[in-house]
Amino acid sequence: MIIDTHCHLIDDAFVGEVDAVIERARQADVRKMVLACCDEKEIEPIAELCRRYPDTLYPTIGIHPENMADDIDKQLSLVKSLLDKSEGIVAIGEVGIDLHWDKTRLDDQKKLLVAQTEWAIERDLPMILHIRDAMPEYLALLKDTLYNIARTKGKTLRGILHCYSGSADQAIKAQNYGDFLIGIGGTVTYKKSLVPDVAKAIGLGRIVLETDAPYLAPMPNRGKRNEPAYTRLTCEWLAGLFGCSAEEVAVRTTANAKRILNI
């Protein structure tokens, strides 16, 4: 069995095709899929889809840094109220820091992330973390603030660094402050990608598979719509990288995902 730990099946790219997409995933041995949430508008559509596919689809709740409202206090209050009413949530996410397009609201992004980290700690949930062009900023916040919040409550921060694009050294440093796995998807198959070096440095014991579907399809489908079935392609590619069977990659990454997400 393979687990896709991060996909967006409520995206417009899948309108009218979700059932077929899930069936293709099952045929590819991708038997569990985690639906990443980006803002309050996605919470109920994700929950409804997960209710249709129990034991296959799993919901998360979170505010993506690029989906941050002008009034973040109001947005946080609304999402927290929906979180309090929700059932079956397996992670807080997708949350984090994104400085790729806009650096002007870094303080607001940090405030948003701190609040959502507190939710995860209070509920003993892992986090699905979106850190883009911001690993130094995230590591500083992790060391100076987030780690201390968890420690004062006797908890351990844990989660998945989704679509990881930082360095191997940064991935290793994160382990000093929590239990973090690295989410690897289609980008590992790209010709100029540095992700293979990160994967080899951290090893299969810290890796989970993901697609980020409909984005970032692996080779040979780069540029096309991604879907959970393609998690198998990433699994097979990693088998070549590590010199082992695809079955071993599937077994180990699935065990990692089950442990961190409790699914």
PDB file of N, CA, C and O in Angstrom, residues 1-7 30-35 50 53-60 88-91 124-126 128 158 160 181 208-209 253-263:
ATOM      1  N   MET A   1       0.835  -1.201   0.000  1.00  0.00           N
ATOM      2  CA  MET A   1       0.000   0.000   0.000  1.00  0.00           C
ATOM      3  C   MET A   1       0.870   1.251   0.000  1.00  0.00           C
ATOM      4  O   MET A   1       1.888   1.314   0.664  1.00  0.00           O
ATOM      5  N   ILE A   2       0.414   2.257  -0.747  1.00  0.00           N
ATOM      6  CA  ILE A   2       1.080   3.550  -0.818  1.00  0.00           C
ATOM      7  C   ILE A   2       0.128   4.608  -0.275  1.00  0.00           C
ATOM      8  O   ILE A   2      -1.083   4.526  -0.482  1.00  0.00           O
ATOM      9  N   ILE A   3       0.668   5.601   0.417  1.00  0.00           N
ATOM     10  CA  ILE A   3      -0.135   6.714   0.924  1.00  0.00           C
ATOM     11  C   ILE A   3       0.326   8.009   0.268  1.00  0.00           C
ATOM     12  O   ILE A   3       1.518   8.325   0.254  1.00  0.00           O
ATOM     13  N   ASP A   4      -0.632   8.745  -0.291  1.00  0.00           N
ATOM     14  CA  ASP A   4      -0.386  10.096  -0.780  1.00  0.00           C
ATOM     15  C   ASP A   4      -0.709  11.035   0.375  1.00  0.00           C
ATOM     16  O   ASP A   4      -1.869  11.237   0.717  1.00  0.00           O
ATOM     17  N   THR A   5       0.314  11.606   0.988  1.00  0.00           N
ATOM     18  CA  THR A   5       0.117  12.403   2.197  1.00  0.00           C
ATOM     19  C   THR A   5      -0.279  13.846   1.926  1.00  0.00           C
ATOM     20  O   THR A   5      -0.447  14.630   2.877  1.00  0.00           O
ATOM     21  N   HIS A   6      -0.459  14.205   0.642  1.00  0.00           N
ATOM     22  CA  HIS A   6      -0.805  15.607   0.359  1.00  0.00           C
ATOM     23  C   HIS A   6      -1.361  15.742  -1.050  1.00  0.00           C
ATOM     24  O   HIS A   6      -0.632  15.626  -2.039  1.00  0.00           O
ATOM     25  N   CYS A   7      -2.664  15.993  -1.137  1.00  0.00           N
ATOM     26  CA  CYS A   7      -3.273  16.267  -2.438  1.00  0.00           C
ATOM     27  C   CYS A   7      -4.455  17.207  -2.256  1.00  0.00           C
ATOM     28  O   CYS A   7      -4.926  17.429  -1.141  1.00  0.00           O
ATOM     29  N   VAL A  30      -2.452   3.075  -4.366  1.00  0.00           N
ATOM     30  CA  VAL A  30      -2.483   4.248  -3.500  1.00  0.00           C
ATOM     31  C   VAL A  30      -3.825   4.198  -2.777  1.00  0.00           C
ATOM     32  O   VAL A  30      -4.856   4.589  -3.313  1.00  0.00           O
ATOM     33  N   ARG A  31      -3.821   3.680  -1.557  1.00  0.00           N
ATOM     34  CA  ARG A  31      -5.065   3.337  -0.869  1.00  0.00           C
ATOM     35  C   ARG A  31      -5.526   4.389   0.140  1.00  0.00           C
ATOM     36  O   ARG A  31      -6.660   4.332   0.601  1.00  0.00           O
ATOM     37  N   LYS A  32      -4.655   5.313   0.490  1.00  0.00           N
ATOM     38  CA  LYS A  32      -5.028   6.380   1.418  1.00  0.00           C
ATOM     39  C   LYS A  32      -4.485   7.699   0.881  1.00  0.00           C
ATOM     40  O   LYS A  32      -3.359   7.755   0.376  1.00  0.00           O
ATOM     41  N   MET A  33      -5.313   8.762   1.010  1.00  0.00           N
ATOM     42  CA  MET A  33      -4.941  10.080   0.520  1.00  0.00           C
ATOM     43  C   MET A  33      -5.338  11.130   1.547  1.00  0.00           C
ATOM     44  O   MET A  33      -6.458  11.089   2.066  1.00  0.00           O
ATOM     45  N   VAL A  34      -4.439  12.041   1.844  1.00  0.00           N
ATOM     46  CA  VAL A  34      -4.691  13.116   2.796  1.00  0.00           C
ATOM     47  C   VAL A  34      -4.999  14.391   2.011  1.00  0.00           C
ATOM     48  O   VAL A  34      -4.219  14.795   1.138  1.00  0.00           O
ATOM     49  N   LEU A  35      -6.148  15.007   2.312  1.00  0.00           N
ATOM     50  CA  LEU A  35      -6.590  16.198   1.590  1.00  0.00           C
ATOM     51  C   LEU A  35      -6.136  17.452   2.330  1.00  0.00           C
ATOM     52  O   LEU A  35      -6.618  17.739   3.429  1.00  0.00           O
ATOM     53  N   CYS A  50     -14.479  13.498   2.167  1.00  0.00           N
ATOM     54  CA  CYS A  50     -13.940  12.465   3.059  1.00  0.00           C
ATOM     55  C   CYS A  50     -15.047  11.575   3.623  1.00  0.00           C
ATOM     56  O   CYS A  50     -14.833  10.381   3.831  1.00  0.00           O
ATOM     57  N   TYR A  53     -15.732   8.841   1.253  1.00  0.00           N
ATOM     58  CA  TYR A  53     -14.684   7.826   1.119  1.00  0.00           C
ATOM     59  C   TYR A  53     -13.987   7.586   2.459  1.00  0.00           C
ATOM     60  O   TYR A  53     -12.796   7.860   2.598  1.00  0.00           O
ATOM     61  N   PRO A  54     -14.710   7.067   3.446  1.00  0.00           N
ATOM     62  CA  PRO A  54     -14.065   6.783   4.735  1.00  0.00           C
ATOM     63  C   PRO A  54     -12.978   5.727   4.580  1.00  0.00           C
ATOM     64  O   PRO A  54     -13.088   4.837   3.741  1.00  0.00           O
ATOM     65  N   ASP A  55     -11.937   5.870   5.370  1.00  0.00           N
ATOM     66  CA  ASP A  55     -10.786   4.958   5.350  1.00  0.00           C
ATOM     67  C   ASP A  55      -9.973   5.054   4.063  1.00  0.00           C
ATOM     68  O   ASP A  55      -9.052   4.254   3.860  1.00  0.00           O
ATOM     69  N   THR A  56     -10.309   6.018   3.214  1.00  0.00           N
ATOM     70  CA  THR A  56      -9.516   6.272   2.003  1.00  0.00           C
ATOM     71  C   THR A  56      -9.026   7.720   1.984  1.00  0.00           C
ATOM     72  O   THR A  56      -7.851   7.985   1.741  1.00  0.00           O
ATOM     73  N   LEU A  57      -9.937   8.651   2.255  1.00  0.00           N
ATOM     74  CA  LEU A  57      -9.599  10.071   2.273  1.00  0.00           C
ATOM     75  C   LEU A  57      -9.619  10.597   3.701  1.00  0.00           C
ATOM     76  O   LEU A  57     -10.490  10.242   4.498  1.00  0.00           O
ATOM     77  N   TYR A  58      -8.658  11.470   4.022  1.00  0.00           N
ATOM     78  CA  TYR A  58      -8.507  11.997   5.381  1.00  0.00           C
ATOM     79  C   TYR A  58      -8.392  13.518   5.338  1.00  0.00           C
ATOM     80  O   TYR A  58      -7.593  14.057   4.567  1.00  0.00           O
ATOM     81  N   PRO A  59      -9.176  14.225   6.190  1.00  0.00           N
ATOM     82  CA  PRO A  59      -9.202  15.690   6.132  1.00  0.00           C
ATOM     83  C   PRO A  59      -8.173  16.366   7.038  1.00  0.00           C
ATOM     84  O   PRO A  59      -7.780  15.838   8.079  1.00  0.00           O
ATOM     85  N   THR A  60      -7.769  17.550   6.614  1.00  0.00           N
ATOM     86  CA  THR A  60      -6.949  18.435   7.435  1.00  0.00           C
ATOM     87  C   THR A  60      -7.661  19.787   7.508  1.00  0.00           C
ATOM     88  O   THR A  60      -8.596  20.042   6.756  1.00  0.00           O
ATOM     89  N   GLY A  88     -12.485  13.789  12.815  1.00  0.00           N
ATOM     90  CA  GLY A  88     -11.604  13.022  11.937  1.00  0.00           C
ATOM     91  C   GLY A  88     -10.427  13.780  11.369  1.00  0.00           C
ATOM     92  O   GLY A  88      -9.755  13.274  10.463  1.00  0.00           O
ATOM     93  N   ILE A  89     -10.152  14.976  11.878  1.00  0.00           N
ATOM     94  CA  ILE A  89      -9.026  15.760  11.363  1.00  0.00           C
ATOM     95  C   ILE A  89      -7.715  15.056  11.721  1.00  0.00           C
ATOM     96  O   ILE A  89      -7.484  14.709  12.882  1.00  0.00           O
ATOM     97  N   VAL A  90      -6.852  14.852  10.721  1.00  0.00           N
ATOM     98  CA  VAL A  90      -5.605  14.131  10.972  1.00  0.00           C
ATOM     99  C   VAL A  90      -4.391  15.045  11.079  1.00  0.00           C
ATOM    100  O   VAL A  90      -3.320  14.604  11.498  1.00  0.00           O
ATOM    101  N   ALA A  91      -4.545  16.329  10.692  1.00  0.00           N
ATOM    102  CA  ALA A  91      -3.406  17.253  10.768  1.00  0.00           C
ATOM    103  C   ALA A  91      -3.899  18.685  10.653  1.00  0.00           C
ATOM    104  O   ALA A  91      -4.976  18.953  10.107  1.00  0.00           O
ATOM    105  N   ASP A 124      -2.783  17.614  19.970  1.00  0.00           N
ATOM    106  CA  ASP A 124      -1.816  16.549  19.716  1.00  0.00           C
ATOM    107  C   ASP A 124      -1.911  16.053  18.276  1.00  0.00           C
ATOM    108  O   ASP A 124      -1.948  14.853  18.006  1.00  0.00           O
ATOM    109  N   LEU A 125      -1.925  17.008  17.345  1.00  0.00           N
ATOM    110  CA  LEU A 125      -1.993  16.697  15.927  1.00  0.00           C
ATOM    111  C   LEU A 125      -0.679  17.080  15.238  1.00  0.00           C
ATOM    112  O   LEU A 125      -0.012  18.046  15.641  1.00  0.00           O
ATOM    113  N   PRO A 126      -0.316  16.354  14.184  1.00  0.00           N
ATOM    114  CA  PRO A 126       0.838  16.764  13.384  1.00  0.00           C
ATOM    115  C   PRO A 126       0.473  17.960  12.511  1.00  0.00           C
ATOM    116  O   PRO A 126      -0.708  18.325  12.399  1.00  0.00           O
ATOM    117  N   ILE A 128       1.004  19.833   8.616  1.00  0.00           N
ATOM    118  CA  ILE A 128       1.452  19.746   7.222  1.00  0.00           C
ATOM    119  C   ILE A 128       1.996  21.123   6.887  1.00  0.00           C
ATOM    120  O   ILE A 128       1.250  22.102   6.810  1.00  0.00           O
ATOM    121  N   ARG A 158       5.446  17.882  15.741  1.00  0.00           N
ATOM    122  CA  ARG A 158       5.622  16.848  14.728  1.00  0.00           C
ATOM    123  C   ARG A 158       4.846  17.208  13.473  1.00  0.00           C
ATOM    124  O   ARG A 158       3.866  17.944  13.538  1.00  0.00           O
ATOM    125  N   ILE A 160       4.946  17.120   8.768  1.00  0.00           N
ATOM    126  CA  ILE A 160       5.556  16.836   7.475  1.00  0.00           C
ATOM    127  C   ILE A 160       5.952  18.149   6.816  1.00  0.00           C
ATOM    128  O   ILE A 160       5.124  19.055   6.673  1.00  0.00           O
ATOM    129  N   LEU A 181       9.027  14.756   9.291  1.00  0.00           N
ATOM    130  CA  LEU A 181       9.299  13.957   8.105  1.00  0.00           C
ATOM    131  C   LEU A 181       9.321  14.869   6.889  1.00  0.00           C
ATOM    132  O   LEU A 181       8.792  15.984   6.920  1.00  0.00           O
ATOM    133  N   VAL A 208       8.083  10.634   3.536  1.00  0.00           N
ATOM    134  CA  VAL A 208       6.745  10.203   3.148  1.00  0.00           C
ATOM    135  C   VAL A 208       6.518  10.641   1.702  1.00  0.00           C
ATOM    136  O   VAL A 208       7.147  11.583   1.216  1.00  0.00           O
ATOM    137  N   LEU A 209       5.606   9.946   1.031  1.00  0.00           N
ATOM    138  CA  LEU A 209       5.300  10.248  -0.364  1.00  0.00           C
ATOM    139  C   LEU A 209       4.101  11.184  -0.450  1.00  0.00           C
ATOM    140  O   LEU A 209       3.219  11.176   0.412  1.00  0.00           O
ATOM    141  N   THR A 253       7.760   4.072   3.585  1.00  0.00           N
ATOM    142  CA  THR A 253       7.122   5.393   3.585  1.00  0.00           C
ATOM    143  C   THR A 253       5.688   5.318   4.108  1.00  0.00           C
ATOM    144  O   THR A 253       5.219   6.260   4.763  1.00  0.00           O
ATOM    145  N   THR A 254       5.012   4.210   3.850  1.00  0.00           N
ATOM    146  CA  THR A 254       3.661   4.033   4.391  1.00  0.00           C
ATOM    147  C   THR A 254       3.705   3.932   5.903  1.00  0.00           C
ATOM    148  O   THR A 254       2.867   4.521   6.607  1.00  0.00           O
ATOM    149  N   ALA A 255       4.669   3.189   6.434  1.00  0.00           N
ATOM    150  CA  ALA A 255       4.818   3.097   7.887  1.00  0.00           C
ATOM    151  C   ALA A 255       5.090   4.482   8.493  1.00  0.00           C
ATOM    152  O   ALA A 255       4.532   4.821   9.552  1.00  0.00           O
ATOM    153  N   ASN A 256       5.918   5.272   7.832  1.00  0.00           N
ATOM    154  CA  ASN A 256       6.197   6.630   8.305  1.00  0.00           C
ATOM    155  C   ASN A 256       4.928   7.470   8.332  1.00  0.00           C
ATOM    156  O   ASN A 256       4.667   8.203   9.296  1.00  0.00           O
ATOM    157  N   ALA A 257       4.159   7.401   7.235  1.00  0.00           N
ATOM    158  CA  ALA A 257       2.935   8.202   7.142  1.00  0.00           C
ATOM    159  C   ALA A 257       1.909   7.779   8.190  1.00  0.00           C
ATOM    160  O   ALA A 257       1.261   8.622   8.828  1.00  0.00           O
ATOM    161  N   LYS A 258       1.760   6.476   8.377  1.00  0.00           N
ATOM    162  CA  LYS A 258       0.805   5.975   9.380  1.00  0.00           C
ATOM    163  C   LYS A 258       1.195   6.461  10.775  1.00  0.00           C
ATOM    164  O   LYS A 258       0.341   6.834  11.581  1.00  0.00           O
ATOM    165  N   ARG A 259       2.484   6.436  11.057  1.00  0.00           N
ATOM    166  CA  ARG A 259       2.933   6.847  12.388  1.00  0.00           C
ATOM    167  C   ARG A 259       2.685   8.335  12.633  1.00  0.00           C
ATOM    168  O   ARG A 259       2.130   8.713  13.658  1.00  0.00           O
ATOM    169  N   ILE A 260       3.083   9.179  11.690  1.00  0.00           N
ATOM    170  CA  ILE A 260       3.010  10.620  11.925  1.00  0.00           C
ATOM    171  C   ILE A 260       1.583  11.142  11.871  1.00  0.00           C
ATOM    172  O   ILE A 260       1.214  12.082  12.578  1.00  0.00           O
ATOM    173  N   LEU A 261       0.740  10.503  11.024  1.00  0.00           N
ATOM    174  CA  LEU A 261      -0.634  10.974  10.826  1.00  0.00           C
ATOM    175  C   LEU A 261      -1.675  10.155  11.572  1.00  0.00           C
ATOM    176  O   LEU A 261      -2.844  10.525  11.598  1.00  0.00           O
ATOM    177  N   ASN A 262      -1.247   9.020  12.126  1.00  0.00           N
ATOM    178  CA  ASN A 262      -2.156   8.145  12.860  1.00  0.00           C
ATOM    179  C   ASN A 262      -3.344   7.708  11.983  1.00  0.00           C
ATOM    180  O   ASN A 262      -4.501   7.786  12.395  1.00  0.00           O
ATOM    181  N   ILE A 263      -3.031   7.247  10.782  1.00  0.00           N
ATOM    182  CA  ILE A 263      -4.086   6.775   9.865  1.00  0.00           C
ATOM    183  C   ILE A 263      -3.850   5.323   9.486  1.00  0.00           C
ATOM    184  O   ILE A 263      -2.756   4.816   9.618  1.00  0.00           O
TER     185      ILE A 263
END
